[in-house]
PDB file of C-alpha atoms in Angstrom:
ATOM      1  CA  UNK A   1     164.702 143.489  69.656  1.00 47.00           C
ATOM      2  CA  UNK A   2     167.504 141.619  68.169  1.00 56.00           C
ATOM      3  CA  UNK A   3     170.270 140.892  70.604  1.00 71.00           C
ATOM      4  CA  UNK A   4     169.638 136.814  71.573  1.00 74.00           C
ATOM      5  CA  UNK A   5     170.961 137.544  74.760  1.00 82.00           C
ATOM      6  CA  UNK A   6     168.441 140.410  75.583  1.00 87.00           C
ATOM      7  CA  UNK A   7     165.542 137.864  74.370  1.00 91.00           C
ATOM      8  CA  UNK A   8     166.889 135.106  76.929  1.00 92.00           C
ATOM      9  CA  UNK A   9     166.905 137.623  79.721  1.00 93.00           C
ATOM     10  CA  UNK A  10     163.184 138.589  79.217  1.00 94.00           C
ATOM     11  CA  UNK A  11     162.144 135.006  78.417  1.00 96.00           C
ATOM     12  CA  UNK A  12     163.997 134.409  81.969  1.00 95.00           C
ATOM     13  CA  UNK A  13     161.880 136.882  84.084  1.00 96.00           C
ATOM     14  CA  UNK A  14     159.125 134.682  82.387  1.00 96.00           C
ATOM     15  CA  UNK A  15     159.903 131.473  83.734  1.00 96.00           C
ATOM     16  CA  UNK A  16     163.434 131.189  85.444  1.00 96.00           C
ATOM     17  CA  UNK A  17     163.450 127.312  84.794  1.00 96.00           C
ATOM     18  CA  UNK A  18     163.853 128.044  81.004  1.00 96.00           C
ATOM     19  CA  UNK A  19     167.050 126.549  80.674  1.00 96.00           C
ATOM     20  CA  UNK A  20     166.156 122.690  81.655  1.00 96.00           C
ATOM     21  CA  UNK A  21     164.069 120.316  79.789  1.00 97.00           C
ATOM     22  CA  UNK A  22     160.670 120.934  81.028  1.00 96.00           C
ATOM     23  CA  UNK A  23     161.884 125.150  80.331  1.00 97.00           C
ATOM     24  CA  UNK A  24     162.399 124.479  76.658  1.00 97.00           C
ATOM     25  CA  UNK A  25     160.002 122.124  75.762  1.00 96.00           C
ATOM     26  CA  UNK A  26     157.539 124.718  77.750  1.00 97.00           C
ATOM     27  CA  UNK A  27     158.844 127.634  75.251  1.00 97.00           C
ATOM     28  CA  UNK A  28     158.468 125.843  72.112  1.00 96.00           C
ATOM     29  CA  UNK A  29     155.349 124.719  73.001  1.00 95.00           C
ATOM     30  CA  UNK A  30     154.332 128.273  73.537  1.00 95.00           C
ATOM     31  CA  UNK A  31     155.751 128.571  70.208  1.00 94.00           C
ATOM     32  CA  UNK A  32     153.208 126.495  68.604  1.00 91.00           C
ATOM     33  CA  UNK A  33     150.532 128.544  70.300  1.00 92.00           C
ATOM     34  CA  UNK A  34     150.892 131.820  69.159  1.00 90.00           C
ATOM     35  CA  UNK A  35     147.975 131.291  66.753  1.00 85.00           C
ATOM     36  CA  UNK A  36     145.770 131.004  69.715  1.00 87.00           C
ATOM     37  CA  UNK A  37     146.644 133.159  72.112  1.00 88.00           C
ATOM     38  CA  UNK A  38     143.229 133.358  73.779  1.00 89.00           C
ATOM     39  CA  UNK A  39     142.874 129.624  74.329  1.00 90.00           C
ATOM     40  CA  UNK A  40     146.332 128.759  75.638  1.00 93.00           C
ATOM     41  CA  UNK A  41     147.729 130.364  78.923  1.00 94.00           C
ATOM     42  CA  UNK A  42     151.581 130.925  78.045  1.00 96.00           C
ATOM     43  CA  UNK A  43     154.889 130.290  80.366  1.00 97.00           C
ATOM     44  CA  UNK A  44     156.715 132.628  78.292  1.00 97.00           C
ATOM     45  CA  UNK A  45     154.094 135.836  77.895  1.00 96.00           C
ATOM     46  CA  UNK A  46     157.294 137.621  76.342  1.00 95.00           C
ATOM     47  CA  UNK A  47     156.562 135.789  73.094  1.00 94.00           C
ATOM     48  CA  UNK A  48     153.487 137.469  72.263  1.00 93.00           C
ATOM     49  CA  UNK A  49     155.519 140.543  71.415  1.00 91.00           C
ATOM     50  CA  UNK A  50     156.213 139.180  67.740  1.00 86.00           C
ATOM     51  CA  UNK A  51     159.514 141.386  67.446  1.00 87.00           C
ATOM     52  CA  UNK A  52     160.523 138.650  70.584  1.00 91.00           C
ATOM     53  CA  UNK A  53     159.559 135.383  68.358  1.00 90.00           C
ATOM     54  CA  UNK A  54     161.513 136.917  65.651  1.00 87.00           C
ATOM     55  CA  UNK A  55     164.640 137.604  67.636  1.00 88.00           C
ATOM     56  CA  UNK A  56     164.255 133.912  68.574  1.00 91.00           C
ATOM     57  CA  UNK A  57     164.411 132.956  65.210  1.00 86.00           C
ATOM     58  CA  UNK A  58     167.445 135.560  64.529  1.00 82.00           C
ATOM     59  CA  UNK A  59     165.391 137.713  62.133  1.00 72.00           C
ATOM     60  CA  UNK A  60     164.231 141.605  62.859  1.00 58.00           C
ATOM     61  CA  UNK A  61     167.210 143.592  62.079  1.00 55.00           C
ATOM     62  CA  UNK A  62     167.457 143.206  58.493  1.00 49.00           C
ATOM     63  CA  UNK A  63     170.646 141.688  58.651  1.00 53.00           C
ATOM     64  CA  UNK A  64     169.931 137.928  58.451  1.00 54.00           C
ATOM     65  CA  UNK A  65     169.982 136.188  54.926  1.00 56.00           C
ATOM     66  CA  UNK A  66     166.898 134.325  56.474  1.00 54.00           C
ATOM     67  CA  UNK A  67     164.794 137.497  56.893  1.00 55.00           C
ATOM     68  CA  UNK A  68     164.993 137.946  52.853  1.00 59.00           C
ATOM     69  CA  UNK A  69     163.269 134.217  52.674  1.00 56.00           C
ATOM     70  CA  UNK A  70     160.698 135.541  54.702  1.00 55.00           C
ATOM     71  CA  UNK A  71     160.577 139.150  53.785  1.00 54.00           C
ATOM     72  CA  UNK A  72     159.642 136.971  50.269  1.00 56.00           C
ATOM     73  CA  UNK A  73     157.007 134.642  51.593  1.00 52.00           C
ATOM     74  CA  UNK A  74     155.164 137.170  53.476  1.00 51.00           C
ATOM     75  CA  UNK A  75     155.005 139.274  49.889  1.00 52.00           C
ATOM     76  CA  UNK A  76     154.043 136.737  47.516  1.00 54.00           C
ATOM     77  CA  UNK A  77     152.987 133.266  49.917  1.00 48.00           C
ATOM     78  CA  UNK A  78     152.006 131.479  46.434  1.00 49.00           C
ATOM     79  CA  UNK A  79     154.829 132.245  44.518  1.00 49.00           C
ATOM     80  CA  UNK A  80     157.888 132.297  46.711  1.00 46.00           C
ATOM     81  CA  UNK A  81     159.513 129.900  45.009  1.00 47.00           C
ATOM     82  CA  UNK A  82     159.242 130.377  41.622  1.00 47.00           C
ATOM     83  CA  UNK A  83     163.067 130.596  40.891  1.00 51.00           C
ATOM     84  CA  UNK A  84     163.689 127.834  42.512  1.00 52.00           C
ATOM     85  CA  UNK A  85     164.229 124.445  41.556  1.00 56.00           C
ATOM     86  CA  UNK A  86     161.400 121.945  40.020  1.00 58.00           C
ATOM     87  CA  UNK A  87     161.551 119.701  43.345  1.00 57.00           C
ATOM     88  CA  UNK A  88     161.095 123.072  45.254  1.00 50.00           C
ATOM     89  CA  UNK A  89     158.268 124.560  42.953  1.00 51.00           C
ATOM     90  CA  UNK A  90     156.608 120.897  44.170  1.00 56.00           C
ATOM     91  CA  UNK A  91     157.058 121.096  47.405  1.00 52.00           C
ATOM     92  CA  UNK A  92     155.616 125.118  47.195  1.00 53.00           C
ATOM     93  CA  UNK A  93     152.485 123.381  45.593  1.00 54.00           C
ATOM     94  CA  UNK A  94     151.900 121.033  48.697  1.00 50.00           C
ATOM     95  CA  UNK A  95     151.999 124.205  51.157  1.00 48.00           C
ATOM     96  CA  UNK A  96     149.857 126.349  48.927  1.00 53.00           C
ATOM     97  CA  UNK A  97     147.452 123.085  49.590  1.00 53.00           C
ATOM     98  CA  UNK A  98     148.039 122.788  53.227  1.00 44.00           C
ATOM     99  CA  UNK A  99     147.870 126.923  53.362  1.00 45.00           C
ATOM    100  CA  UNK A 100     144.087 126.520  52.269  1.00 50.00           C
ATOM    101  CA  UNK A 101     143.182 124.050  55.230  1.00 41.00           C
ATOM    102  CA  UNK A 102     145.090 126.218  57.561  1.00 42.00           C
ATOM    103  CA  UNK A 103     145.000 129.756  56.520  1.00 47.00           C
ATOM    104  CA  UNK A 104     147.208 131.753  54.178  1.00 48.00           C
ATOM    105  CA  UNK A 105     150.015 132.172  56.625  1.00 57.00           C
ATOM    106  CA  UNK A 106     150.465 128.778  57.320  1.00 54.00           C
ATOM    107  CA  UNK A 107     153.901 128.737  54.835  1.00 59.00           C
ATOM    108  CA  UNK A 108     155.061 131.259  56.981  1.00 70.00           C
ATOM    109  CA  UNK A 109     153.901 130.476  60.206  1.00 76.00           C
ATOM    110  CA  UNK A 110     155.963 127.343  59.721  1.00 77.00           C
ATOM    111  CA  UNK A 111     158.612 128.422  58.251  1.00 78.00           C
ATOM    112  CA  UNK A 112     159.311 130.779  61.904  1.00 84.00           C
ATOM    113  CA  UNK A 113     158.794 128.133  63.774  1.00 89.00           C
ATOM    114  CA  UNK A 114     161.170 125.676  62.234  1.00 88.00           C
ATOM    115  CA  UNK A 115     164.068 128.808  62.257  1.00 89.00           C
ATOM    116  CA  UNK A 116     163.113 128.691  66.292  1.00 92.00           C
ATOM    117  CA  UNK A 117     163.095 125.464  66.710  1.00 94.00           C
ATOM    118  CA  UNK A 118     166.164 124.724  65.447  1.00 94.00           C
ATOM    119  CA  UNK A 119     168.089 127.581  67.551  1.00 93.00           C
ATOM    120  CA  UNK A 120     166.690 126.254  70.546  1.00 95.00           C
ATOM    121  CA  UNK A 121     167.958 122.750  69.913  1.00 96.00           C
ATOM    122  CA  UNK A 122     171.168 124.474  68.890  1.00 95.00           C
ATOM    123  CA  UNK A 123     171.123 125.900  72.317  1.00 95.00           C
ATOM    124  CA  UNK A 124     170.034 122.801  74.395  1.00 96.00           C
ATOM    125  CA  UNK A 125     172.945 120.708  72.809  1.00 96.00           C
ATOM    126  CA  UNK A 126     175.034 124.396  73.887  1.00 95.00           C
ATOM    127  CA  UNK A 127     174.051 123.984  77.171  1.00 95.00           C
ATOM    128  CA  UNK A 128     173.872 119.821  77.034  1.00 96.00           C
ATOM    129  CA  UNK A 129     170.509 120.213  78.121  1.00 97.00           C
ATOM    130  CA  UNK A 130     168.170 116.449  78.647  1.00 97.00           C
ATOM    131  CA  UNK A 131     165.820 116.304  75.576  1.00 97.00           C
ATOM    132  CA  UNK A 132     164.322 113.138  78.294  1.00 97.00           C
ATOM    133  CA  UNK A 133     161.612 113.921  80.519  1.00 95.00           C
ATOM    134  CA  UNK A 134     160.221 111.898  83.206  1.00 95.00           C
ATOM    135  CA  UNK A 135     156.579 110.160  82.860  1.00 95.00           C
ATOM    136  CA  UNK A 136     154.793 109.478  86.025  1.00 95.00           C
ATOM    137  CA  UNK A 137     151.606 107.200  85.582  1.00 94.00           C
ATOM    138  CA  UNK A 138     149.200 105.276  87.426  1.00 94.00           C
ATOM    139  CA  UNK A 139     147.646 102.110  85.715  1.00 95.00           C
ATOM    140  CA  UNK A 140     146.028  99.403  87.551  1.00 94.00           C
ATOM    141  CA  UNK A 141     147.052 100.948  91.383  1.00 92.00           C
ATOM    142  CA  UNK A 142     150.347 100.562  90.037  1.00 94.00           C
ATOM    143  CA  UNK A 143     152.698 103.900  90.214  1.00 95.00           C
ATOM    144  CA  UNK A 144     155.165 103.838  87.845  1.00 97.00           C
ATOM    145  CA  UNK A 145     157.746 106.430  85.870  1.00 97.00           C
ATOM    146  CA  UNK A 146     159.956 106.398  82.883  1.00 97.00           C
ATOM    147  CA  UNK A 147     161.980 108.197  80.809  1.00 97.00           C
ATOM    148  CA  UNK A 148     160.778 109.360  77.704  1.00 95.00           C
ATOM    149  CA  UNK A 149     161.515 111.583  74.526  1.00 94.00           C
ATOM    150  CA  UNK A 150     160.508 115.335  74.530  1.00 93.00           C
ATOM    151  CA  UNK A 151     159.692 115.365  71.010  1.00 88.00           C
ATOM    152  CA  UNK A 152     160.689 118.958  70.341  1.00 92.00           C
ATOM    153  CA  UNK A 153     163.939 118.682  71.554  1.00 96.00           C
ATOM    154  CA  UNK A 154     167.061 116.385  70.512  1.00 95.00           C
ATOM    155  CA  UNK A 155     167.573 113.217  71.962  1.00 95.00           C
ATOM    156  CA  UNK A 156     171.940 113.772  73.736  1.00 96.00           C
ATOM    157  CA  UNK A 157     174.262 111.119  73.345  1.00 95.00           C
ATOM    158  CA  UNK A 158     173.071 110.482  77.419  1.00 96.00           C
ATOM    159  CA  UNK A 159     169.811 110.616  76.911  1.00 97.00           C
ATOM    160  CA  UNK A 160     170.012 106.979  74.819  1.00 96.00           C
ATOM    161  CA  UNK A 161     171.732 105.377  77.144  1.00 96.00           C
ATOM    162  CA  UNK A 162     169.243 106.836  79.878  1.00 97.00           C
ATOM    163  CA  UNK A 163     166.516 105.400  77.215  1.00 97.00           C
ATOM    164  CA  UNK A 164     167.833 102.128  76.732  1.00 96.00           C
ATOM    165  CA  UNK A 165     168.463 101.006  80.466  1.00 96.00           C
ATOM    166  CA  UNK A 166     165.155 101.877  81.195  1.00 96.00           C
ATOM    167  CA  UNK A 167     163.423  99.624  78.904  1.00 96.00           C
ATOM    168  CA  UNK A 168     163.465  96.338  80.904  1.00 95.00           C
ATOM    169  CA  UNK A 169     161.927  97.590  83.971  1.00 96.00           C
ATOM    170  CA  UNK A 170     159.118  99.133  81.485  1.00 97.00           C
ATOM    171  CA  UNK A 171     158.393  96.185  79.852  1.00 96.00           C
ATOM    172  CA  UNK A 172     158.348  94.426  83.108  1.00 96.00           C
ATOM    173  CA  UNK A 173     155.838  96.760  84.240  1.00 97.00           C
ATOM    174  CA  UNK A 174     153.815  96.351  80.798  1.00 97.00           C
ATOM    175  CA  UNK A 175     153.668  92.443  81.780  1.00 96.00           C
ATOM    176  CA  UNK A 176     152.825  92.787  85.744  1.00 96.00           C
ATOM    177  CA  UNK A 177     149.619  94.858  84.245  1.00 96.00           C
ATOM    178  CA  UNK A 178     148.284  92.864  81.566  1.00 95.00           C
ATOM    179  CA  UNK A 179     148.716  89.706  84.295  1.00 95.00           C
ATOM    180  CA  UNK A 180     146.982  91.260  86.823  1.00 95.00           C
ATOM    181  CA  UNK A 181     142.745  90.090  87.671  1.00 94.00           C
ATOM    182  CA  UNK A 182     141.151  90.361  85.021  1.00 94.00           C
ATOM    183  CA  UNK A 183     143.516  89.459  83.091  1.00 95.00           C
ATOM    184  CA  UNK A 184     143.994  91.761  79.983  1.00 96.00           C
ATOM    185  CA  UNK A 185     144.216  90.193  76.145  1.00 96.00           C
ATOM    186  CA  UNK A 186     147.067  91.033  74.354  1.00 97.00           C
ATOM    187  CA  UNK A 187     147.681  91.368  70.467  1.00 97.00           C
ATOM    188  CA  UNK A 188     150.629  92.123  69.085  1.00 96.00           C
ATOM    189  CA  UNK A 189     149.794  94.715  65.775  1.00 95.00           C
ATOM    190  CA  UNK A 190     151.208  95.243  62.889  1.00 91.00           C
ATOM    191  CA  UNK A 191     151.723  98.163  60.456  1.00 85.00           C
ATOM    192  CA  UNK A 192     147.901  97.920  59.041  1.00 85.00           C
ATOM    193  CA  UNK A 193     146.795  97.789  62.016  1.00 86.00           C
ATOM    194  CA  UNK A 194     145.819  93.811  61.638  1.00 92.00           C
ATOM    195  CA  UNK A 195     145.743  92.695  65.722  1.00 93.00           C
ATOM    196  CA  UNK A 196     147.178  89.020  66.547  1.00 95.00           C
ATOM    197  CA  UNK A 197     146.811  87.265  70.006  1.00 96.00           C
ATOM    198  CA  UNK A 198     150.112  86.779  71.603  1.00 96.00           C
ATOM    199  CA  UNK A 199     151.331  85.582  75.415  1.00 95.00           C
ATOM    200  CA  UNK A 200     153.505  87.810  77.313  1.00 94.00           C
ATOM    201  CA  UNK A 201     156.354  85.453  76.284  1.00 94.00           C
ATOM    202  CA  UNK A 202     155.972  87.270  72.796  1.00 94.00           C
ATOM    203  CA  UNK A 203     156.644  90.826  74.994  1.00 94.00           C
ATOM    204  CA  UNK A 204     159.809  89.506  77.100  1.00 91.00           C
ATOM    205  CA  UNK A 205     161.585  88.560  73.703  1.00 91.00           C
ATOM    206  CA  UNK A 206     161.065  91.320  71.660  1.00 88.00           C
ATOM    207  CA  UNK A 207     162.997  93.209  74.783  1.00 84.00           C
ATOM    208  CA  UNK A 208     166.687  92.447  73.507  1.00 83.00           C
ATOM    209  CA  UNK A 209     166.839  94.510  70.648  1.00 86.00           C
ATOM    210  CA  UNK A 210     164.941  97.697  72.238  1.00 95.00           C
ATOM    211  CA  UNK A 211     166.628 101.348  72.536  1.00 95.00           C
ATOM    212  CA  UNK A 212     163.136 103.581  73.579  1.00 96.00           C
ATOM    213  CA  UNK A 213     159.665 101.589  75.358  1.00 96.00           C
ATOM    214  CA  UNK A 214     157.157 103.798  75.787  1.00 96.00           C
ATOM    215  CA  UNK A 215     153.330 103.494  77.855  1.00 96.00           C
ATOM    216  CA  UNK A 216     150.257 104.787  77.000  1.00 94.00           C
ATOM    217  CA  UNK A 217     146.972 104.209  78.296  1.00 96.00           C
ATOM    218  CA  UNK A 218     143.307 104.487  76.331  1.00 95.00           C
ATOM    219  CA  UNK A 219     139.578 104.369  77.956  1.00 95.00           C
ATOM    220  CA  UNK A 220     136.318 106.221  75.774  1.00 94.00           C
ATOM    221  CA  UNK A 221     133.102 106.411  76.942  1.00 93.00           C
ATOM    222  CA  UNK A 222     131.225 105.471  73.521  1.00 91.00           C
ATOM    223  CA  UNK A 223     128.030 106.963  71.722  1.00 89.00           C
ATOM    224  CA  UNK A 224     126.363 105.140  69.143  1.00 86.00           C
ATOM    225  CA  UNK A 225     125.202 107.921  66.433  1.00 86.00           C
ATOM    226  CA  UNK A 226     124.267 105.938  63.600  1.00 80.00           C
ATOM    227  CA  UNK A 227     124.622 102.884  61.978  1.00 77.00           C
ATOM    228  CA  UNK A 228     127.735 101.305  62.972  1.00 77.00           C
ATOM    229  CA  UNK A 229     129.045 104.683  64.022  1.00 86.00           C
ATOM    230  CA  UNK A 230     130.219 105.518  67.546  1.00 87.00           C
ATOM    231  CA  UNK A 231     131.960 108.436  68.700  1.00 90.00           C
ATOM    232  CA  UNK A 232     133.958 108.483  71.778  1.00 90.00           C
ATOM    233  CA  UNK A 233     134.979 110.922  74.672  1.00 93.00           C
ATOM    234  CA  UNK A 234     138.214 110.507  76.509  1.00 93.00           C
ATOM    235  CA  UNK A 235     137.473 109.794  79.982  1.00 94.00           C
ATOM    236  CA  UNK A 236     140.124 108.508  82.967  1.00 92.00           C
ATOM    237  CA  UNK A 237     140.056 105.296  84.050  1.00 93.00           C
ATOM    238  CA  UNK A 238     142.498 103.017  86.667  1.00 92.00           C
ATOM    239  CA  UNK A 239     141.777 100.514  84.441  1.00 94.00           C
ATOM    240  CA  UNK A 240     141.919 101.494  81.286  1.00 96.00           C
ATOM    241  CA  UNK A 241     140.028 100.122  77.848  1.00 96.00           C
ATOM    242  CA  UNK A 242     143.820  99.484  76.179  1.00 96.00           C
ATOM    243  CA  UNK A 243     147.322  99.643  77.287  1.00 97.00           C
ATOM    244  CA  UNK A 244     149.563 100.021  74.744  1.00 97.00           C
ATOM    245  CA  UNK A 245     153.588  98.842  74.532  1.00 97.00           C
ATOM    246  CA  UNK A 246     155.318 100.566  71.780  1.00 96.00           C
ATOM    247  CA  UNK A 247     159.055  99.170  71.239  1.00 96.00           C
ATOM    248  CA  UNK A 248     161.479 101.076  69.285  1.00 95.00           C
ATOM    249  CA  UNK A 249     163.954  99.137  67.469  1.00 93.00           C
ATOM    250  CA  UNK A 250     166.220 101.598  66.376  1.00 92.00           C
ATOM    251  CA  UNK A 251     166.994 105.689  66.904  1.00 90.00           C
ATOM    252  CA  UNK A 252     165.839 107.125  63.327  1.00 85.00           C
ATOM    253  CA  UNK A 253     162.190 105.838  63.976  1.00 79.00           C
ATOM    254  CA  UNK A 254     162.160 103.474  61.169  1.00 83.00           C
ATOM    255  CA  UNK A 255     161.892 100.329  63.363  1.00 91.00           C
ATOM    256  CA  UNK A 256     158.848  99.762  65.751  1.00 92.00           C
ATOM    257  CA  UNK A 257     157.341  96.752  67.515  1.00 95.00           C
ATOM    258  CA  UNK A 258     153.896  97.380  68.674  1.00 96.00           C
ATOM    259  CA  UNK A 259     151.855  95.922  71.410  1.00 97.00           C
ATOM    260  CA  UNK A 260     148.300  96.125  72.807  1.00 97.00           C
ATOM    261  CA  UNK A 261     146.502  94.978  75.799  1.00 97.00           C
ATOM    262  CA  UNK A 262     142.475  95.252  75.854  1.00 96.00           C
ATOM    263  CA  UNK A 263     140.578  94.926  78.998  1.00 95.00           C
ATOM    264  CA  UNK A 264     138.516  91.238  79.122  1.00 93.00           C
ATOM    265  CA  UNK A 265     134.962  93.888  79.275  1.00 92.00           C
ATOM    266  CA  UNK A 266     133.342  93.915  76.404  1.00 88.00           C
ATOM    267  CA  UNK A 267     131.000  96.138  77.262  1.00 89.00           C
ATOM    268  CA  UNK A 268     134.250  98.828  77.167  1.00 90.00           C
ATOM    269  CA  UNK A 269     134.127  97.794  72.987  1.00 90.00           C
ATOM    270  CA  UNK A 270     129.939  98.598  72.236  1.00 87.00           C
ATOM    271  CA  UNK A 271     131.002  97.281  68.680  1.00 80.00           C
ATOM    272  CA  UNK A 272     132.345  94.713  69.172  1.00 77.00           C
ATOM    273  CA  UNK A 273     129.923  93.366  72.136  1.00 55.00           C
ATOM    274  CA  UNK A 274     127.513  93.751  69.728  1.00 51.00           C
ATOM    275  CA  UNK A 275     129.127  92.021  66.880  1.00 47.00           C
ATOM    276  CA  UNK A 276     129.237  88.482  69.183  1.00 44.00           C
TER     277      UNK A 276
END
């Protein structure tokens, strides 16, 4: 099964949302899956008829220069590339690495995914599909959603400015929490991680130079299983351990202002508890 057409019209019967955001971020997610097909329950069942992930990837009738590239890599994984540039040899080296932490198909694996990945973003920008999803989240009793990146997809010239006007109100929202009773301590951190205690003032004036703020929320239950060691399980909370502010200074992801606010309960941080 070739014809791209064909493929959208069975990957249609699958899920008839596929062409909106949530449709193909759900498909290349699926994508990502394949590998574990017993562990993750699939929008798109379609795909686990491999001649459908090829056809997705334009490969499977011979006729694609593509398909030679893979025909290749399937033949000889560890020496693909040997007529290739030196840079190229190099970078064949680090996936022969990678290949032995995750199997000897890994060069390939990702190799099909990238091809499909790429067509789909080809067809979202087609169709000028959102790559911008809606977050819904509930900190503190507070209700609150934002826009934010679908990280498979490509961020549209209207998805920026969709972006960008949200990030006062999410800031504002960052502030009303770390305010509320108890009051939350915030640190502003830096690259190595190194935390420094800052006022919401701090917060409010990193805000002019924003395009993307993004939420996210932290809370472990902890285990002490040695000395100094601790290993934690996720758990829920409506007030978390850490809420986290993560600023985005520019749109190649180069530029990043990072924030954190940590509940005034020690006893949330075993370590540290135990440390004063």
């Amino acid at each position: 099964m070739s014809n791209p057409a064909a493929v959208l019209q069975l990957l249609l019967q699958d899920n008839p949302n596929l062409f909106t955001t949530e449709g193909l971020s759900a498909l290349l997610e699926d994508c990502i899956c394949l590998k574990y097909p017993k562990r993750h329950k699939f929008t798109y069942p379609s795909l686990l008829n491999q001649q459908v992930y090829l056809s997705l990837a334009n490969l499977g009738d011979g006729s694609n220069e593509d398909e030679e590239i893979l025909r290749r890599i399937l033949s000889d994984p560890k020496g693909w590339c040997m007529d290739a540039p030196a840079e190229v040899k190099e970078g064949g080296k680090f996936y022969d690495n990678m290949g032995k932490v995750f199997g000897p198909r890994f060069g390939t694996d990702l190799f099909l995914y990238h091809t499909v990945r790429d067509n789909i973003q080809k067809l979202q920008k087609r169709l000028g599909i959102s790559g911008v999803r809606t977050r819904n989240i509930s900190v503190r009793d507070r209700l609150f959603s934002f826009p934010t990146v679908e990280d498979q997809l490509i961020t549209l010239d209207e998805d920026r400015v969709t972006l960008q006007q949200a990030v006062p109100e999410i800031i504002k929202y960052f502030v009303s929490l770390v305010q509320m009773q108890p009051a939350y301590k915030l640190f502003l951190v830096d690259r190595e991680e190194q935390k420094t205690s800052v006022s919401v003032t701090a917060v409010e004036n990193a805000a002019s130079n924003v395009v993307i703020a993004e939420i996210y929320t932290e809370s472990y239950n902890w285990e002490l299983t040695g000395a100094n060691c601790w290993r934690g399980k996720s758990v829920e909370r409506l007030d978390p351990d850490e809420i986290r502010l993560t600023l985005h200074l520019d749109w190649d992801e180069n530029k990043f202002i990072f924030f954190e606010a940590q509940h005034p309960n020690l006893s949330r941080f075993p370590w540290l508890d135990t440390a004063e």
